[in-house]
Structures are given as C-alpha cells and as structure tokens.
Short mmCIF file of C-alpha atoms and ligand atoms in Angstrom, two decimals:
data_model
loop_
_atom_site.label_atom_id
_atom_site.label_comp_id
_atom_site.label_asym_id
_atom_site.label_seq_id
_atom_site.Cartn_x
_atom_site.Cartn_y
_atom_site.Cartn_z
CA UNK A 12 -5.56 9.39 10.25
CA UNK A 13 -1.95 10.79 9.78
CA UNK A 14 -0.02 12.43 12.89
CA UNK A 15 2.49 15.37 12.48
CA UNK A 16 4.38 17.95 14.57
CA UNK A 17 6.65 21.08 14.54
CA UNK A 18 10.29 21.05 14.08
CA UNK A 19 11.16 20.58 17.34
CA UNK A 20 8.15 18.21 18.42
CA UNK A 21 6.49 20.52 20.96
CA UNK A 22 3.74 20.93 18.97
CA UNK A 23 1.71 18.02 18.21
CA UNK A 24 -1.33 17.43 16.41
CA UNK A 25 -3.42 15.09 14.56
CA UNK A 26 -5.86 14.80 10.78
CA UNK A 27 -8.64 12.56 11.06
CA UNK A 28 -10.13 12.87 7.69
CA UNK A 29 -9.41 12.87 4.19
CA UNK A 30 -7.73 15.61 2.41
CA UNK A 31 -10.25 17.66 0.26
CA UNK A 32 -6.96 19.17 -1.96
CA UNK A 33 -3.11 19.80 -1.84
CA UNK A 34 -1.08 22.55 -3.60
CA UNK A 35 1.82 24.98 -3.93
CA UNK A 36 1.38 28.21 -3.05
CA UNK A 37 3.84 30.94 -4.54
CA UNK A 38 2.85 33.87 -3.15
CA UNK A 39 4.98 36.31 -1.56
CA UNK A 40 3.77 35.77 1.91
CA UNK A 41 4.69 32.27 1.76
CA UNK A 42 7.50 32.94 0.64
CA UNK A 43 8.77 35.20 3.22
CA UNK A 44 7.09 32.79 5.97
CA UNK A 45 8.56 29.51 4.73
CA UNK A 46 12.26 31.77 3.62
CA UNK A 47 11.68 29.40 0.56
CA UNK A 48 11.31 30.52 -3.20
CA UNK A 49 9.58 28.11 -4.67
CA UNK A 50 5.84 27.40 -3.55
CA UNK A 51 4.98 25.85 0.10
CA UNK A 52 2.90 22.92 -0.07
CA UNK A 53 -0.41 22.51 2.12
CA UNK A 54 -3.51 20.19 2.07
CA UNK A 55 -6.89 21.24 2.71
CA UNK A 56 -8.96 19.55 5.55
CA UNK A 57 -12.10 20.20 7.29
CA UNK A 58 -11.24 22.19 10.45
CA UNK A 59 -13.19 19.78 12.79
CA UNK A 60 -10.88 16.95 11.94
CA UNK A 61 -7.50 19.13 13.09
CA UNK A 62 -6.76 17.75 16.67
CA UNK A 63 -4.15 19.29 19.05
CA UNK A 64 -2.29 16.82 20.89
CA UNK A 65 0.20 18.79 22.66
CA UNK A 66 1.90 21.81 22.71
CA UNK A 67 -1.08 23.81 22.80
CA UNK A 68 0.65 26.72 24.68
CA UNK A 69 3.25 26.68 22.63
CA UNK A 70 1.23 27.51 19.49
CA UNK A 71 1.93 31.39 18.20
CA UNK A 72 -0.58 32.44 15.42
CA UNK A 73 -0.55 35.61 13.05
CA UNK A 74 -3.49 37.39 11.86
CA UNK A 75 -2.91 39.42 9.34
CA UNK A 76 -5.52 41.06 7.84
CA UNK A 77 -6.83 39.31 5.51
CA UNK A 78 -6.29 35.64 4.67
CA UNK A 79 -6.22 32.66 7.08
CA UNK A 80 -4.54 33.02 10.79
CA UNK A 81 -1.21 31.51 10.38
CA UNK A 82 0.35 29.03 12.93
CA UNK A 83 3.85 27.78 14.26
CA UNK A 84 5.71 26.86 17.06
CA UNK A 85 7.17 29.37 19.33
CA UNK A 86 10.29 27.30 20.25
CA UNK A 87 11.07 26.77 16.45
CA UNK A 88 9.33 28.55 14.37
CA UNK A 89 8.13 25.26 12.54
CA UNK A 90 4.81 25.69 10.49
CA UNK A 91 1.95 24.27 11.22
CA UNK A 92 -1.37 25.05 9.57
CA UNK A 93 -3.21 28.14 8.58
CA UNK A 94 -6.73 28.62 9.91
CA UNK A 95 -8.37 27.78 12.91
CA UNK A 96 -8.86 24.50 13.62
CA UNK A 97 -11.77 23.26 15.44
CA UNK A 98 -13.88 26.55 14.24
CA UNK A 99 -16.08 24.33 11.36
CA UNK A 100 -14.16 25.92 8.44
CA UNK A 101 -11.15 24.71 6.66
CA UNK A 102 -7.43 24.61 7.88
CA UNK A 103 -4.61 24.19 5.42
CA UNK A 104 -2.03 22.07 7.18
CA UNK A 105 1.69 22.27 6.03
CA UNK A 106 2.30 18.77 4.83
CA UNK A 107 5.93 18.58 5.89
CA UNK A 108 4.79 19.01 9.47
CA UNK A 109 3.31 15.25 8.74
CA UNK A 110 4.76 12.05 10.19
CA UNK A 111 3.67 10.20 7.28
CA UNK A 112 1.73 10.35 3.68
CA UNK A 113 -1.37 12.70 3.74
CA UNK A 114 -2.93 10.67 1.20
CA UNK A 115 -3.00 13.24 -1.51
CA UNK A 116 -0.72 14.40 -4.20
CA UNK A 117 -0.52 18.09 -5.26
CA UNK A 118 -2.84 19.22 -7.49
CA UNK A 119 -1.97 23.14 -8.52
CA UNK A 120 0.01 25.62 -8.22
CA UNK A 121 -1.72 29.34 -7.19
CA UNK A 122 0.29 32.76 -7.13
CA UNK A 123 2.87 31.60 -9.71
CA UNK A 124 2.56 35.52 -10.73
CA UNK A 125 4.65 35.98 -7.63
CA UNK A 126 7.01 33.25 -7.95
CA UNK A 127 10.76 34.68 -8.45
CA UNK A 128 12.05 34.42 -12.01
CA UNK A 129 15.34 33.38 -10.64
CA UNK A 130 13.55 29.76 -9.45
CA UNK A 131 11.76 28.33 -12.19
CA UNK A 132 8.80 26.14 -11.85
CA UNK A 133 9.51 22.33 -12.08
CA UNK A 134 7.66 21.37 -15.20
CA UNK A 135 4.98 19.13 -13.03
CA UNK A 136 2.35 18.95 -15.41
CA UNK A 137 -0.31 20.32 -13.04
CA UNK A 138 -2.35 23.43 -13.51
CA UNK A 139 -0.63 27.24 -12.50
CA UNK A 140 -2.96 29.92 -11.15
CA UNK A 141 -1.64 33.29 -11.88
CA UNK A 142 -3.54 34.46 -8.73
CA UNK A 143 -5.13 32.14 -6.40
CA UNK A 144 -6.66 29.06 -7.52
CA UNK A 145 -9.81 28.20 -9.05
CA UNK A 146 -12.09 25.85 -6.24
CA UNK A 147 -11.89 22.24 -7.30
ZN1 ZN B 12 8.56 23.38 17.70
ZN1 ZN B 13 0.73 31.61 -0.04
#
C-alpha cells in the first residue's frame, strides 16, 4: 500500500496493489501536460485498487479524445493519474504524486519519436519504443 497526493495536498488518494509496470512516456501530450521535456514517469495499477481519500471535488479531469481521461488538482494543477479509477480497467498513476516507493523501477521508455532532440535520453539501459510500447 503506498499513499500519495497533489502538489498542494488537497487531493489525496491511495494504491493498494502491486504495480503491474512503470515507464517514461515522451510523447508530446505529456510533454505539454507535465511542461517537462524529457518523459513523465507513471506506473500501471489495476483501477479497483486506486482509492480517493480526499479531495474528491477538487479533482478536474480531461478527456480528450482518445487516450486515457487525464487527472489533476484544480487548486494546483498537480498530476494525478490517467484513467478512471474504480471503473475495473487500469489507471496510470504519476509516481511523483507518491509519498513513498511504488515498488517498481521503470521499465521503458514509449514515444521517444517525440522526444525533443535538444534533451537527450539518459543512456538507462532500458528498452525505447518509437511509438507506444509493446505490452509486457
Ligand atoms: Zn492540489
Ligand atoms: Zn504520454
């Protein structure tokens, strides 16, 4: 079980299983959501395990049109997650939101295609996805 919360701690939730998988995702979306180059990192966890603690209200979501429903706080602007949780499916959670270690390490990076030349790529040693990543 690992707690975690928005920047300014209105938002509160809590993971209550394991992490399926973790990675960096460079594409240009994230980019513009996070305002950071080089690839946000998220970890993968069954929806159903995705408790809201507090804050509920608070909770703004985008839908674009395709891809996950993406979350944050309305008084910050802190990420949360992307996906629905409670709904049965998968929610990626933003693993800086977390109070403490998610249990996983990153294991790929997806959309490096749309990573900026400017910012390399840390040489990490884990696999790059031109597009989005293969299921593993
Ligand atoms: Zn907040
Ligand atoms: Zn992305």
């Amino acid at each position: 079980m690992v707690t975690g919360s928005c920047m300014c701690g209105t938002v509160r939730f809590r993971v209550d299983a394991d992490f399926s998988t973790a990675g960096y995702c460079h594409c240009t979306r994230c980019q513009h959501r996070t305002g950071v180059p080089l690839g946000a990192l998220s970890g993968m966890v069954a929806a159903d395990a995705v408790e809201i603690l507090e804050g509920a209200d608070s909770i703004r979501t985008w839908r674009p049109d395709e891809g996950f429903p993406k979350s944050f706080c309305a008084s910050c602007g802190g990420h949360v997650w992307a996906g629905e949780p409670g709904s049965g499916g998968v929610v990626a959670i933003r693993l800086g939101a977390l109070d403490g270690d998610p249990g996983i390490r990153p294991r790929w990076h997806q959309w490096v295609d749309a990573s900026p030349d400017w910012e390399p790529l840390p040489d990490d040693g884990l696999p790059r996805y031109p597009g989005p990543r293969e299921q593993d």
